[in-house]
PDB file of C-alpha atoms in Angstrom:
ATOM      1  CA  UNK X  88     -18.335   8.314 -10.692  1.00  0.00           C
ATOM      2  CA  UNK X  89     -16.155   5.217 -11.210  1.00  0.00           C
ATOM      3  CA  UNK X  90     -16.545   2.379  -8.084  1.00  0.00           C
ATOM      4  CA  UNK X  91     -13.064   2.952  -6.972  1.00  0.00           C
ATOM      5  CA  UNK X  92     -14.483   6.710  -6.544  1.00  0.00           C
ATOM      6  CA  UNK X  93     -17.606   5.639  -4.726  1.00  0.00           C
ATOM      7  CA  UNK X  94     -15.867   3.407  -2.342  1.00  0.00           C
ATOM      8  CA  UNK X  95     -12.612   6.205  -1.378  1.00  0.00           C
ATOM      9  CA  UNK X  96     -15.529   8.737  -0.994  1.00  0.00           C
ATOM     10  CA  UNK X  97     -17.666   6.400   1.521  1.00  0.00           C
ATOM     11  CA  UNK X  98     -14.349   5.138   3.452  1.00  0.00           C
ATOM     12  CA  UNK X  99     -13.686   9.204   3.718  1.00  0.00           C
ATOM     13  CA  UNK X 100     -17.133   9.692   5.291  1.00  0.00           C
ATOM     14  CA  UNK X 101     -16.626   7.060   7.446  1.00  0.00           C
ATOM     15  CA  UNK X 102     -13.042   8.457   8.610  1.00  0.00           C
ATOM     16  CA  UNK X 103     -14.474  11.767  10.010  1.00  0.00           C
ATOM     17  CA  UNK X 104     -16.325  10.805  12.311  1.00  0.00           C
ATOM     18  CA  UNK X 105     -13.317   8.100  13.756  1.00  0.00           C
ATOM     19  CA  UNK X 106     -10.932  11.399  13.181  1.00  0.00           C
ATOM     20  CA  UNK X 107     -13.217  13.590  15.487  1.00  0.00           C
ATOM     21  CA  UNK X 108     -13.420  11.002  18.193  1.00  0.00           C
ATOM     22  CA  UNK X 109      -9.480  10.542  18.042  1.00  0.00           C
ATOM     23  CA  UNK X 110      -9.223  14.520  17.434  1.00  0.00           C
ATOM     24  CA  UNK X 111     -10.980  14.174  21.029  1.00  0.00           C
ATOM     25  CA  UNK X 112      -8.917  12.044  22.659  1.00  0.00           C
ATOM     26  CA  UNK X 113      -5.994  13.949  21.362  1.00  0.00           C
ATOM     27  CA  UNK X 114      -6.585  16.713  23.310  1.00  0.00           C
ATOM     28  CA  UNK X 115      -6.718  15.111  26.597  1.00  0.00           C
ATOM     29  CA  UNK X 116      -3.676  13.326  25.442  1.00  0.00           C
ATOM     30  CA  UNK X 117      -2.000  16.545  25.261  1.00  0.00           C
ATOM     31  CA  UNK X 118      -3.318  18.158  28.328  1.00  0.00           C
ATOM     32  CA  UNK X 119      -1.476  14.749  30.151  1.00  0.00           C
ATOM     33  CA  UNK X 120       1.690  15.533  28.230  1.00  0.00           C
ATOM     34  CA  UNK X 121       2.008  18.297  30.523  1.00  0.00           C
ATOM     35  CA  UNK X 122       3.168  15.914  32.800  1.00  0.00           C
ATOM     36  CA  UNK X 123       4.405  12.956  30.756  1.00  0.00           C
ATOM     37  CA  UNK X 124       6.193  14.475  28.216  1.00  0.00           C
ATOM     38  CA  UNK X 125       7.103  11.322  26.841  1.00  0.00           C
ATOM     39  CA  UNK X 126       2.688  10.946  25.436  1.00  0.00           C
ATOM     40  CA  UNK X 127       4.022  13.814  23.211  1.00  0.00           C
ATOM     41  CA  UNK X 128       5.049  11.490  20.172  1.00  0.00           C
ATOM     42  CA  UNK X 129       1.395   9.651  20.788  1.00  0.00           C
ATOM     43  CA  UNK X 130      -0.139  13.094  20.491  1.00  0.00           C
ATOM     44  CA  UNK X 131       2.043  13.911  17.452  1.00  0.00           C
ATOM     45  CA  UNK X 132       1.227  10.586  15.417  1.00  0.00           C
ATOM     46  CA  UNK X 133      -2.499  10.819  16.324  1.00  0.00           C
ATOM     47  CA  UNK X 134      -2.972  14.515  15.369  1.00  0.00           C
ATOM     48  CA  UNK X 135      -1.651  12.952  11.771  1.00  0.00           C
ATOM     49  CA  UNK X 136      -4.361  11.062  11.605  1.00  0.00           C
ATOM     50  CA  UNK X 137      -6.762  13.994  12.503  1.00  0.00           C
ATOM     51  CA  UNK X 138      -4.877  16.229  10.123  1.00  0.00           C
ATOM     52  CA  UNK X 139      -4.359  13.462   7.133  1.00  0.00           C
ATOM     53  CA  UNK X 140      -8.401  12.975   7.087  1.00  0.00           C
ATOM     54  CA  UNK X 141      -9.468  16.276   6.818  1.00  0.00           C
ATOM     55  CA  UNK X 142      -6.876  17.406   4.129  1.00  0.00           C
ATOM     56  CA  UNK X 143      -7.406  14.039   2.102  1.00  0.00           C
ATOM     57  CA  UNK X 144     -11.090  15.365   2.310  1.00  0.00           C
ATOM     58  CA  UNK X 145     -10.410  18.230   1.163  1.00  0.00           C
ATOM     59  CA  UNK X 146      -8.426  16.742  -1.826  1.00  0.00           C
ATOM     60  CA  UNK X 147     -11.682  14.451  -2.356  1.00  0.00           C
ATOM     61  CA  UNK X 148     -14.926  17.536  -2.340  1.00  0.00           C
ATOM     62  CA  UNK X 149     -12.617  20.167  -4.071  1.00  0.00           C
ATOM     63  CA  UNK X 150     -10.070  18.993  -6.094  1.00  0.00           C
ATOM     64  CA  UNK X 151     -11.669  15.339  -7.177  1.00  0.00           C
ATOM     65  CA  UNK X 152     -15.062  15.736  -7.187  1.00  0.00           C
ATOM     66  CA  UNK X 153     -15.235  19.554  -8.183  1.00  0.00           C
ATOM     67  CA  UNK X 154     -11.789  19.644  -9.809  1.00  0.00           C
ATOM     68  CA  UNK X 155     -10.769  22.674  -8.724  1.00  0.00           C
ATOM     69  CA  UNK X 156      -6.501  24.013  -8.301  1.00  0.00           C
ATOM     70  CA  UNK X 157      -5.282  22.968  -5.303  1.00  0.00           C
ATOM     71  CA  UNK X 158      -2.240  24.075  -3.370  1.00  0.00           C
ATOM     72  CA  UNK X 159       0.553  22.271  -3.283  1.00  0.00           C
ATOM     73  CA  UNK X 160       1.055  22.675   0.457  1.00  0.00           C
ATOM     74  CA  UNK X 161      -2.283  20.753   0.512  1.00  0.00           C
ATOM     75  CA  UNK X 162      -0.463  18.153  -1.741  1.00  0.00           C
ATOM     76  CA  UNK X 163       2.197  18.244   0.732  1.00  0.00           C
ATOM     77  CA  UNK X 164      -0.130  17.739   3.903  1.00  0.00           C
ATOM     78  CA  UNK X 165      -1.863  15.233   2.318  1.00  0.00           C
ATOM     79  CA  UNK X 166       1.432  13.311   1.724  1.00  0.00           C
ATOM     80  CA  UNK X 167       3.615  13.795   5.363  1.00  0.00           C
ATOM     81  CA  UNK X 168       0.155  12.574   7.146  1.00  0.00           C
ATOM     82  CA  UNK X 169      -0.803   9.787   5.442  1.00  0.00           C
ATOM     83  CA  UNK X 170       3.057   8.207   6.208  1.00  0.00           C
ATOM     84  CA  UNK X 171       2.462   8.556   9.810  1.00  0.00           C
ATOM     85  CA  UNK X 172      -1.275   7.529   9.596  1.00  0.00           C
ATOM     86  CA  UNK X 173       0.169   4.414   7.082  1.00  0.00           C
ATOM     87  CA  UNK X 174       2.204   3.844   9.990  1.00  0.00           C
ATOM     88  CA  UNK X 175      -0.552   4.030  12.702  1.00  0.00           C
ATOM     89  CA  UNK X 176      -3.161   1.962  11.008  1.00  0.00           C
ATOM     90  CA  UNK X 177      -0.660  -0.577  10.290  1.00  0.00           C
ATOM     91  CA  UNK X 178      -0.211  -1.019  14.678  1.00  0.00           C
ATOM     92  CA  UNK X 179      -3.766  -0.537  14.885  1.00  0.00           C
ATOM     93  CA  UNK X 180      -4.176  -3.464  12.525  1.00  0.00           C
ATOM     94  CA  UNK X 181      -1.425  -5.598  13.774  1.00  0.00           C
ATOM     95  CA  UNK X 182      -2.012  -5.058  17.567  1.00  0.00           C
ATOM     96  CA  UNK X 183      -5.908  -5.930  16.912  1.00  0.00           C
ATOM     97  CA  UNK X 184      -5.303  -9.243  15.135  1.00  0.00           C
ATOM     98  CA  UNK X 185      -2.707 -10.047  17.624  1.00  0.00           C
ATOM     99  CA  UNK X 186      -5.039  -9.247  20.850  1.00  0.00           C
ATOM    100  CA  UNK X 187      -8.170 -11.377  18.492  1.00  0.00           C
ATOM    101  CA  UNK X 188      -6.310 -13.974  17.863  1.00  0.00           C
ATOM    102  CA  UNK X 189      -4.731 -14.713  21.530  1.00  0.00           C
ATOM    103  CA  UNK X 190      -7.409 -16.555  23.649  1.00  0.00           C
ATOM    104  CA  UNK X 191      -8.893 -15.258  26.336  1.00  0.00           C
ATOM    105  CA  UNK X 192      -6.862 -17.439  29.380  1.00  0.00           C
ATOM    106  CA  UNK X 193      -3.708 -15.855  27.785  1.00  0.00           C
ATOM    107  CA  UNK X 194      -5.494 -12.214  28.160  1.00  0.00           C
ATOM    108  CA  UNK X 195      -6.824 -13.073  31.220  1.00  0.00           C
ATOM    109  CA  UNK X 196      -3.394 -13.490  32.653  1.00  0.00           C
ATOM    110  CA  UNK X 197      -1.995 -10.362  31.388  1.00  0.00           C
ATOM    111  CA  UNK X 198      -4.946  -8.000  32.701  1.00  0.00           C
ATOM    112  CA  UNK X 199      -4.672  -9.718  36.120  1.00  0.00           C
ATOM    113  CA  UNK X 200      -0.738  -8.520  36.065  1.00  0.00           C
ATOM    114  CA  UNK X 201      -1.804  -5.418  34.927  1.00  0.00           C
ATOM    115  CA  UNK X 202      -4.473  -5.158  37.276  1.00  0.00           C
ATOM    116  CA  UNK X 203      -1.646  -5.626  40.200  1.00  0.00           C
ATOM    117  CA  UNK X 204       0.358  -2.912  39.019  1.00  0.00           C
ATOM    118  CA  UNK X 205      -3.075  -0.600  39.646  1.00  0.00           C
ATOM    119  CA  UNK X 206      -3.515  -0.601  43.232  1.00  0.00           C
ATOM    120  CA  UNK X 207      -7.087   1.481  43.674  1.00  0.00           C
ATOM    121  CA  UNK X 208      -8.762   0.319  40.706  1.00  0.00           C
ATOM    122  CA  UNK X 209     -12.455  -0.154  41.669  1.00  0.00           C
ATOM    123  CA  UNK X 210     -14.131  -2.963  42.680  1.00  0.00           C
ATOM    124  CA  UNK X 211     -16.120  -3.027  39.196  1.00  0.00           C
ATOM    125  CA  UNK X 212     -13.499  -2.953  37.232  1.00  0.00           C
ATOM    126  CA  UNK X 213     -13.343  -6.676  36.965  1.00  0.00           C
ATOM    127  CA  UNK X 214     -11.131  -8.926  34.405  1.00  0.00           C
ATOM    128  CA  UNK X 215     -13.541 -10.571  32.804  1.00  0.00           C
ATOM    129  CA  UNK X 216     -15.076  -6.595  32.691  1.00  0.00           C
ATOM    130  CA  UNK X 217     -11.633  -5.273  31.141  1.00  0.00           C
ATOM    131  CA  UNK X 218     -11.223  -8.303  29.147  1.00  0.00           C
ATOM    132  CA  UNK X 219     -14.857  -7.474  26.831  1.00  0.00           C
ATOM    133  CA  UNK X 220     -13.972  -3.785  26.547  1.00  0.00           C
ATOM    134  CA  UNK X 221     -10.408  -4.786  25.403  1.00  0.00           C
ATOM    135  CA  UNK X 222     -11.431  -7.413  22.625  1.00  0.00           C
ATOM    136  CA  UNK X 223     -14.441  -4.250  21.875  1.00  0.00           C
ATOM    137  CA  UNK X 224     -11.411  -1.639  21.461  1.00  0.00           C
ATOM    138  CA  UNK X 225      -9.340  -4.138  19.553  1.00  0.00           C
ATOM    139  CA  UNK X 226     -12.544  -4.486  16.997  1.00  0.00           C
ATOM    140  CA  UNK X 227     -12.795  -1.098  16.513  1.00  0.00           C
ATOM    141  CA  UNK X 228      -9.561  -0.160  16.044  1.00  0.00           C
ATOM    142  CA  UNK X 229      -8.995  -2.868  13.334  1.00  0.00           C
ATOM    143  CA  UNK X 230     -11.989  -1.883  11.383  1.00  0.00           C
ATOM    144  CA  UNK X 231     -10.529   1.324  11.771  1.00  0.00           C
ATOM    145  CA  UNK X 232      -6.553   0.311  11.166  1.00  0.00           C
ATOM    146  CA  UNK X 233      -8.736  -1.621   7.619  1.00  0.00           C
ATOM    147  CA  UNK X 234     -10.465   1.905   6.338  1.00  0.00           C
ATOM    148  CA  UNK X 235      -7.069   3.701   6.887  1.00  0.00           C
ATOM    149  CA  UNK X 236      -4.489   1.241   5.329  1.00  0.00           C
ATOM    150  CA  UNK X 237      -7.201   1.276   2.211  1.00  0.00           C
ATOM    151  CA  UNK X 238      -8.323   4.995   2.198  1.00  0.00           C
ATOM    152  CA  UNK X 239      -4.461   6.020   2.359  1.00  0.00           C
ATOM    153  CA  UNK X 240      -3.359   3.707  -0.359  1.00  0.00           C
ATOM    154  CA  UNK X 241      -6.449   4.941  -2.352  1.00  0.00           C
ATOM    155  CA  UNK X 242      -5.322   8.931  -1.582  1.00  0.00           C
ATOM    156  CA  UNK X 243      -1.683   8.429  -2.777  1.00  0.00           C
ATOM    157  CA  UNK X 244      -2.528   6.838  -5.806  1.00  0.00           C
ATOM    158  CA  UNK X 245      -5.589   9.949  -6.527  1.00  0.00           C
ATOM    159  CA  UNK X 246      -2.829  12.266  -5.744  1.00  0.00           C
ATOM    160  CA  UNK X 247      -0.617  11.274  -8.376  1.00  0.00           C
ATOM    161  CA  UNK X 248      -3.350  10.592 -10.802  1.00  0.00           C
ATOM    162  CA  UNK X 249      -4.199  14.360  -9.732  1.00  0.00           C
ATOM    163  CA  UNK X 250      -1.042  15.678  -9.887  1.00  0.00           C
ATOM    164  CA  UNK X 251      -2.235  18.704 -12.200  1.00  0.00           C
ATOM    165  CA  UNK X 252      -4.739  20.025  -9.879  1.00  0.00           C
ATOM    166  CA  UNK X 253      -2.053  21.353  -7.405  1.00  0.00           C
ATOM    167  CA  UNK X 254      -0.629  24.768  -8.700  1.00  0.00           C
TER     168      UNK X 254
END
């Protein structure tokens, strides 16, 4: 298996888990859109993600590895998701090196704001508190926003150089 191989087939492992944990959070997304119907595009461009890592999986253990036919409504999954998860992991990229790079006095100030606008937050839910799980969140979701942008540049490619496999 050539390194390129070895690498798209680690980042893909490493995507599942990330996809079930957003595939999570996706569903309480949509059980708020019940009320906030405006969440639904959130929900929509999420569920990409979800649905783009499983089908590019998919693409990887069958058609790839095993190279079996595929479908080309597979093919066509594979290619409508990974778009809108380009498009996600690009945010998730940008909005983490943007929240990294801004020092902590100018976060500060925006979470007290924020933290105005919440009347009944509790008393634990300090700043300095909101402040360490943001920058934590910001990590993850650029390590995440880093697999994607790669893993989905990686699939495209594979899918044209597999082009034959989808009958």
């Amino acid at each position: 298996m050539p390194n390129n191989l070895k690498l798209y087939t680690v980042l893909s492992y490493f995507l599942i888990p990330i996809s079930l944990f957003f595939g999570f959070l996706d569903g309480i997304f949509l059980l708020s859109a019940i009320t906030n119907p405006s969440i639904l595009i959130f929900v929509f461009v999420i569920a990409c993600l979800v649905i783009y890592t499983f089908a590019s999986f998919k693409f990887l253990k069958q058609g790839v590895e095993k190279e079996q036919d595929l479908s080309t409504k597979l093919k066509d999954w594979i290619k409508v998701n990974a778009y809108v998860s380009l498009f996600l992991c690009s945010l998730f990229f940008i909005n983490s090196i943007s929240i990294l790079m801004s020092s902590d006095m100018t976060l500060l100030k925006y979470i007290d704001e924020l933290m105005l606008q919440q009347p009944g937050l509790p008393p634990e839910a300090t700043a300095a508190l909101i402040l360490s799980v943001l920058k934590i969140a910001a990590v993850f979701l650029l390590i995440t926003g880093m697999i994607g942008l790669v893993h989905i540049r990686t699939t495209l490619r594979l899918v044209k150089q597999y082009d034959h496999l989808f009958k």
